[in-house]
Each structure stands twice: as C-alpha cells, then as structure tokens.
mmCIF file of C-alpha atoms and ligand atoms in Angstrom:
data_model
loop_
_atom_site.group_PDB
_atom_site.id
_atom_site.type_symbol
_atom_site.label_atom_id
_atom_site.label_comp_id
_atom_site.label_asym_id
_atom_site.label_seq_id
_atom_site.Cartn_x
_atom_site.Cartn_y
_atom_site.Cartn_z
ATOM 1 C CA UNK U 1 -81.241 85.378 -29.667
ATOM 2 C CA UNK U 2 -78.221 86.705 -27.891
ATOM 3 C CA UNK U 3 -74.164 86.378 -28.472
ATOM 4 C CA UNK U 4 -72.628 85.697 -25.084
ATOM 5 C CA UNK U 5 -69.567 87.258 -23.818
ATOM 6 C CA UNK U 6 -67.155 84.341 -24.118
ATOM 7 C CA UNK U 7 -64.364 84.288 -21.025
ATOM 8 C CA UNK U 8 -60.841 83.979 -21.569
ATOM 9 C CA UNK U 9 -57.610 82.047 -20.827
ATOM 10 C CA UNK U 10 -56.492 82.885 -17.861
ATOM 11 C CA UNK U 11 -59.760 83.938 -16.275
ATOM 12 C CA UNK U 12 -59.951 81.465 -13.392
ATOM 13 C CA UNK U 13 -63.825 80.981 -14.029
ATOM 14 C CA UNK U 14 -62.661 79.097 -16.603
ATOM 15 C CA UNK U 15 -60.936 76.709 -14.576
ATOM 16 C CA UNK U 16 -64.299 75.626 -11.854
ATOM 17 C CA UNK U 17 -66.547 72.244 -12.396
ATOM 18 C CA UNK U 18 -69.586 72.594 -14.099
ATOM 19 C CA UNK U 19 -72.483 70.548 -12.023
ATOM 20 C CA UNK U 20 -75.009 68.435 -13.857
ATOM 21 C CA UNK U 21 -78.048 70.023 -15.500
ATOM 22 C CA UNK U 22 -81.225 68.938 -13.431
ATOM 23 C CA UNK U 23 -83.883 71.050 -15.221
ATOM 24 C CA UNK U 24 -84.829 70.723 -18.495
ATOM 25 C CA UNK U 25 -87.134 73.652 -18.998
ATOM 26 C CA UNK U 26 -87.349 76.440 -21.580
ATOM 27 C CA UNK U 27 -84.510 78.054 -20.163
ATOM 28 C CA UNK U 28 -82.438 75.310 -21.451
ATOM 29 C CA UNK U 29 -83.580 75.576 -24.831
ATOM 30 C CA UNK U 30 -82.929 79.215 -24.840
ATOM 31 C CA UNK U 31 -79.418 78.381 -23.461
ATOM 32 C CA UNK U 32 -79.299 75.941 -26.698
ATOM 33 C CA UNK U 33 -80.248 78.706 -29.134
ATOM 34 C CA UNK U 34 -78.014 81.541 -27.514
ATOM 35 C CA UNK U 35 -74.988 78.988 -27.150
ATOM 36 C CA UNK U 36 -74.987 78.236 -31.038
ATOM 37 C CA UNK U 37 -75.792 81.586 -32.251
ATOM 38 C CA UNK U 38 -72.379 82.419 -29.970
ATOM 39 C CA UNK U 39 -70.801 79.698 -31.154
ATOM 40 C CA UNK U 40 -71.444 80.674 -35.558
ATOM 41 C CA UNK U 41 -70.788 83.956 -34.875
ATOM 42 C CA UNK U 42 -67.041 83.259 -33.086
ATOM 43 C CA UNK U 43 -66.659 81.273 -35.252
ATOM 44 C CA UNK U 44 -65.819 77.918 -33.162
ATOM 45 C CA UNK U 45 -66.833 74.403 -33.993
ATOM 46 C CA UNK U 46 -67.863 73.798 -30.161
ATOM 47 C CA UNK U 47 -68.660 75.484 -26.896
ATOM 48 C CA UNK U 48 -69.559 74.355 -23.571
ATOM 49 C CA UNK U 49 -71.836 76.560 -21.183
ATOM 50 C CA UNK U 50 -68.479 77.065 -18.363
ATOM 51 C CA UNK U 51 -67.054 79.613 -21.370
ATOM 52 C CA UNK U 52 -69.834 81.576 -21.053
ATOM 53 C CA UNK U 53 -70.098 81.842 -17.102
ATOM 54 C CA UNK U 54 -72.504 79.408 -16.747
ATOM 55 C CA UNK U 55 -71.760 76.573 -14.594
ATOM 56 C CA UNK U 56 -73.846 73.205 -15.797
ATOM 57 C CA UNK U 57 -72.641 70.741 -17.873
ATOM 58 C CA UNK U 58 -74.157 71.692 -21.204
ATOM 59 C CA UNK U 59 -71.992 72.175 -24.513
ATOM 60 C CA UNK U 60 -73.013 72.622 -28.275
ATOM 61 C CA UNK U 61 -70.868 71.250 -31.173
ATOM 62 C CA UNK U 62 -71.091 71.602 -34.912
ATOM 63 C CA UNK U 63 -68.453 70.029 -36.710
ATOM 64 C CA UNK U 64 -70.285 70.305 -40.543
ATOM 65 C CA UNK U 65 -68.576 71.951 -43.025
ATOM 66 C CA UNK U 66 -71.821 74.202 -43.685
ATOM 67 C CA UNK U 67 -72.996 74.874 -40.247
ATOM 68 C CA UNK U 68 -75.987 72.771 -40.886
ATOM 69 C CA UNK U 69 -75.327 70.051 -37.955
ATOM 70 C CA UNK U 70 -76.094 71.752 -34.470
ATOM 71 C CA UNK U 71 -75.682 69.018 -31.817
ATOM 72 C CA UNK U 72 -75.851 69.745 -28.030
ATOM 73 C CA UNK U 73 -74.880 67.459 -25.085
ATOM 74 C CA UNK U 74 -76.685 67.522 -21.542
ATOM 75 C CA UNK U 75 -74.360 65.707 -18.876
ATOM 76 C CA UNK U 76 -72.142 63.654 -21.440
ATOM 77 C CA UNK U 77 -70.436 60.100 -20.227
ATOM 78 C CA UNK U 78 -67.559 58.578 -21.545
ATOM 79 C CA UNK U 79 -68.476 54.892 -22.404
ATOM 80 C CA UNK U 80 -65.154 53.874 -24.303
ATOM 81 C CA UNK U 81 -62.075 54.854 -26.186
ATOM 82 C CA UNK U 82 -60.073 54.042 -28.893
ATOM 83 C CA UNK U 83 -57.015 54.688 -30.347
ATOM 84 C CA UNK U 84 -55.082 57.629 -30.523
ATOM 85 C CA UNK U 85 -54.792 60.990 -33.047
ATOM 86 C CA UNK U 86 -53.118 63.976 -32.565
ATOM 87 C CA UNK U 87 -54.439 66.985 -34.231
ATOM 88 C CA UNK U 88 -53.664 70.809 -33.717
ATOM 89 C CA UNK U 89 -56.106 72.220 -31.377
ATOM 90 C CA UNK U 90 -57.581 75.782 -31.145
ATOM 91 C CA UNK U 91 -60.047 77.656 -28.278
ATOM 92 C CA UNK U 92 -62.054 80.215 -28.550
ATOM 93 C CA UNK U 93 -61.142 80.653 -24.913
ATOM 94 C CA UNK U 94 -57.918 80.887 -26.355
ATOM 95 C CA UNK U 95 -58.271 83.078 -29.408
ATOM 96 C CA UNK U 96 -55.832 82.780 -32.443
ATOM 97 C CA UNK U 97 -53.662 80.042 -30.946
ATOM 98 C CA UNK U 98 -52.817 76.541 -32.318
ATOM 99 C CA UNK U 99 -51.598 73.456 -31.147
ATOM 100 C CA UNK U 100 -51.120 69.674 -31.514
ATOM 101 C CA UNK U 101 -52.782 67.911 -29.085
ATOM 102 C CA UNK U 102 -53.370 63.840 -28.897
ATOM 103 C CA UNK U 103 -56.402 62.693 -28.279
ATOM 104 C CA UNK U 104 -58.674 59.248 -28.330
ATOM 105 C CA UNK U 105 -59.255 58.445 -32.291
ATOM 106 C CA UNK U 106 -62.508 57.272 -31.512
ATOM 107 C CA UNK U 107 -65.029 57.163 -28.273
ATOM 108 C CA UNK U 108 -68.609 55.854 -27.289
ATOM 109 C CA UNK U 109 -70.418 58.515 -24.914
ATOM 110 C CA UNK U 110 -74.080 58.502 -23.452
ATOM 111 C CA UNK U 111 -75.838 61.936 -22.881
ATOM 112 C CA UNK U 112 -79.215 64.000 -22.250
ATOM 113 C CA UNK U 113 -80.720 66.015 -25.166
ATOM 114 C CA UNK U 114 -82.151 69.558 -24.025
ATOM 115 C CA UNK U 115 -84.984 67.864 -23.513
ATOM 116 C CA UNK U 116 -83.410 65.384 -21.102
ATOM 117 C CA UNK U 117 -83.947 62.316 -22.996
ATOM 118 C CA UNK U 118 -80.647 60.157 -23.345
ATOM 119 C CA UNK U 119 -78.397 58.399 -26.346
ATOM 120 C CA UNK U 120 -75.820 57.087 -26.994
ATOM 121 C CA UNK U 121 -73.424 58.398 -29.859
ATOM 122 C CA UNK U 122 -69.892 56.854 -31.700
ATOM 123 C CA UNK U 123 -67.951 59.180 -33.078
ATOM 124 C CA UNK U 124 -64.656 59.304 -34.742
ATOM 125 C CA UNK U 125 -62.045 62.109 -35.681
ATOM 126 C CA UNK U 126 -62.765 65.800 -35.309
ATOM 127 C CA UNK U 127 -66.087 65.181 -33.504
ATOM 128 C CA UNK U 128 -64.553 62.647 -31.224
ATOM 129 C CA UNK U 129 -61.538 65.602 -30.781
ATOM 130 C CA UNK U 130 -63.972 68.494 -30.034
ATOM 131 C CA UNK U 131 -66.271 66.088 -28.078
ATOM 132 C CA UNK U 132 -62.896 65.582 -25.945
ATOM 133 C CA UNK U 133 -62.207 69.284 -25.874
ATOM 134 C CA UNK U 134 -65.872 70.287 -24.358
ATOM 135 C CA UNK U 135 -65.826 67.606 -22.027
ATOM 136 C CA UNK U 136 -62.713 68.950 -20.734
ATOM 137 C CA UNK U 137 -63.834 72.499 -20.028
ATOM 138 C CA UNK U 138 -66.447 70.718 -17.731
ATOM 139 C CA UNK U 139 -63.657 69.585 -15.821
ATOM 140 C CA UNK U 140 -62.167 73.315 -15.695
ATOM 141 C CA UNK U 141 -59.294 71.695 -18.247
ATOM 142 C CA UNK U 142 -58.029 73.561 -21.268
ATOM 143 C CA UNK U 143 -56.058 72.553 -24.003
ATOM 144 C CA UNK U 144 -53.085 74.192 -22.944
ATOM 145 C CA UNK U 145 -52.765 72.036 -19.894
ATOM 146 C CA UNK U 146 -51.632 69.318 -22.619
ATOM 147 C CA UNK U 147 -48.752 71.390 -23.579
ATOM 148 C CA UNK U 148 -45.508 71.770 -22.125
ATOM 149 C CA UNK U 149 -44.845 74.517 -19.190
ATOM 150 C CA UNK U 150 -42.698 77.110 -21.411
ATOM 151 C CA UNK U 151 -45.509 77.019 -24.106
ATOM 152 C CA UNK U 152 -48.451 77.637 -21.895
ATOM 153 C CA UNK U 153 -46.393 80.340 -19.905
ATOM 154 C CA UNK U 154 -45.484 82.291 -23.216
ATOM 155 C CA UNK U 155 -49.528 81.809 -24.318
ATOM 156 C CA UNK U 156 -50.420 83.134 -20.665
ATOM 157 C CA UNK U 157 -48.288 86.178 -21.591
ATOM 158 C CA UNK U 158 -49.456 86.502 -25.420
ATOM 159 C CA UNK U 159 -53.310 86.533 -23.494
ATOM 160 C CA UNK U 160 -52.845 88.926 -20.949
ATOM 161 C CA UNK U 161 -50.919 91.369 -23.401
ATOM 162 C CA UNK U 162 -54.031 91.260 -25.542
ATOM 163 C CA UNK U 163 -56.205 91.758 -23.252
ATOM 164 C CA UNK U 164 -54.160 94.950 -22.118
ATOM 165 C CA UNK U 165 -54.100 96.289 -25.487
ATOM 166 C CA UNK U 166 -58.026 95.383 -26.097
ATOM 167 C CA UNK U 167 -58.973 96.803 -22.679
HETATM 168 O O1 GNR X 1 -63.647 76.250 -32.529
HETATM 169 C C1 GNR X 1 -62.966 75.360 -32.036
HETATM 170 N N1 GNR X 1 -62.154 74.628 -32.827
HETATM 171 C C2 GNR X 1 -61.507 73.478 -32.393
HETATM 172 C C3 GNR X 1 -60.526 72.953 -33.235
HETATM 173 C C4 GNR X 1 -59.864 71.796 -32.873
HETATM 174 C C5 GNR X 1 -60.168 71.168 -31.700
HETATM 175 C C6 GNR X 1 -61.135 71.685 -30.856
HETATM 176 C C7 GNR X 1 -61.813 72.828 -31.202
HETATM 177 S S1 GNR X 1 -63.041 73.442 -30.160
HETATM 178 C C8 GNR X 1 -63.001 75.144 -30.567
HETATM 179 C C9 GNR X 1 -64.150 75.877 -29.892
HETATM 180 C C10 GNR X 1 -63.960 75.845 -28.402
HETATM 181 O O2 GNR X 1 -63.160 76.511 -27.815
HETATM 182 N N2 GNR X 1 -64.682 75.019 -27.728
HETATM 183 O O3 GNR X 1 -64.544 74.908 -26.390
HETATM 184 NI NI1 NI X 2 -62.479 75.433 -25.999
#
C-alpha cells in the first residue's frame, strides 16, 4: 500500500471537476486501499480521489470512532435533503484549520461500490456532513468557500506562509 501526497489549499488542482469513474477494474481497488491507508495515516475522517491528483469521482469516508468502518463512494447522487446543522469543519487540504460550516442534517444519496454495483444510503449527522464535504471537492469546492471573504483571505495567507516555511 502507498500514502499519497495530499494537495493543498490554494493549489488550483484542487479546484477542477472530477469526471465519473467508468472502469471498475483492479486499479480501482488499489485506489480504494491506497486512499484509506492515506486517509488513517493523515489522520482525516474522509478523502476524495481530486486531493490526491486524481481526477474521477471516487472518495473514501470513515466516520467510526475506531477506524473500523471504511466506506467508499463511486459517482455519488444526491437523492434528498433534510434539515439543517452547522458543525465546525476541518480539511486535510486545509491542515490545522477549523470552522463552522452549515450543512443538510440529513440526506438520501445513490452510488457505485468499487465494484460498480449501486445503493442507496441515509445518513444523518457527521456522515451526512463529511458525505457533503467529499461531494464538494468533486465539484472543485472547499469548505472555505462557505466562509466569509476576510476569513478565507487570512487562511490563504496562513497556507502559503506554511508552505514557505515547510518548503
Ligand atoms: O478529516 C476530516 N475531518 C472533517 C471534519 C468535519 C467535517 C469534514 C471533515 S472531512 C476531513 C477530511 C477531508 O479533508 N476530506 O476531504
Ligand atoms: Ni476535505
């Protein structure tokens, strides 16, 4: 298995639309594997394939207290929404920053498994959030576009002067 070099806020890669997966081959499955070891070794709660320079809409999500829950989403759909919760919000696009962000409370999505075969899923609360927040990087949409213009400029500048100083 391999960590993946995960990009950063304001790398404009992070900011194209990921296209639709169309093969479901062992590649994918290795994708799966690499994508969660990534993801437990950040450590992050969620990841979706654009934050590691891959373009296809794939993302991986464990929201279980013990790291014993690995899900992963091929091509996800929002059905339906419900409600409204704001919670604070972190990225590991976006290290060490946290924010409150609102969100649907609860949602209904269809999506493939790695091995292409679809369901259907309702979830509620932090899955529903992170769900939310992956789908959102497939759209090239980070959390920070919620906030308001002073706070993401002063993040943009907190970024790129960590980046200087870890370059
Ligand atoms: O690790 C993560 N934690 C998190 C906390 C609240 C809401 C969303 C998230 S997702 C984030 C990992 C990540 O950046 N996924 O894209
Ligand atoms: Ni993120």
């Amino acid at each position: 298995m391999t960590i993946l070099n995960i990009i950063r806020f304001p790398d404009p890669r992070l900011r194209r639309k990921a296209t639709p997966v169309e093969s479901f081959d062992e590649s994918l499955i290795t994708l799966k594997n690499d994508m969660l070891e990534t993801m437990y070794a950040a450590p992050g709660i969620g990841l979706a394939a654009v934050q590691i320079d891959i373009l296809k809409r794939f993302i991986v999500i464990d929201v279980s207290e013990h790291c014993t829950e690995p899900r992963c989403f091929v091509n996800p759909q929002l059905l339906s929404h419900e409600g409204e919760i704001k919670t604070d919000e972190g990225c590991l696009s976006v290290p060490a920053i946290y924010e409150p962000v609102t969100r649907y409370q609860r949602i209904t999505l269809k999506a493939q498994n790695e091995h292409g075969e679809f369901f259907e899923l309702a979830a509620e609360g932090l899955l529903s959030v992170c769900i939310q927040h992956e789908m959102d990087h497939l759209e090239g949409k980070l959390f920070v576009d919620y906030l308001s213009d002073m706070k993401k400029k002063r993040i943009q500048k907190k970024m790129e002067k960590l980046r200087r100083e870890t370059m």
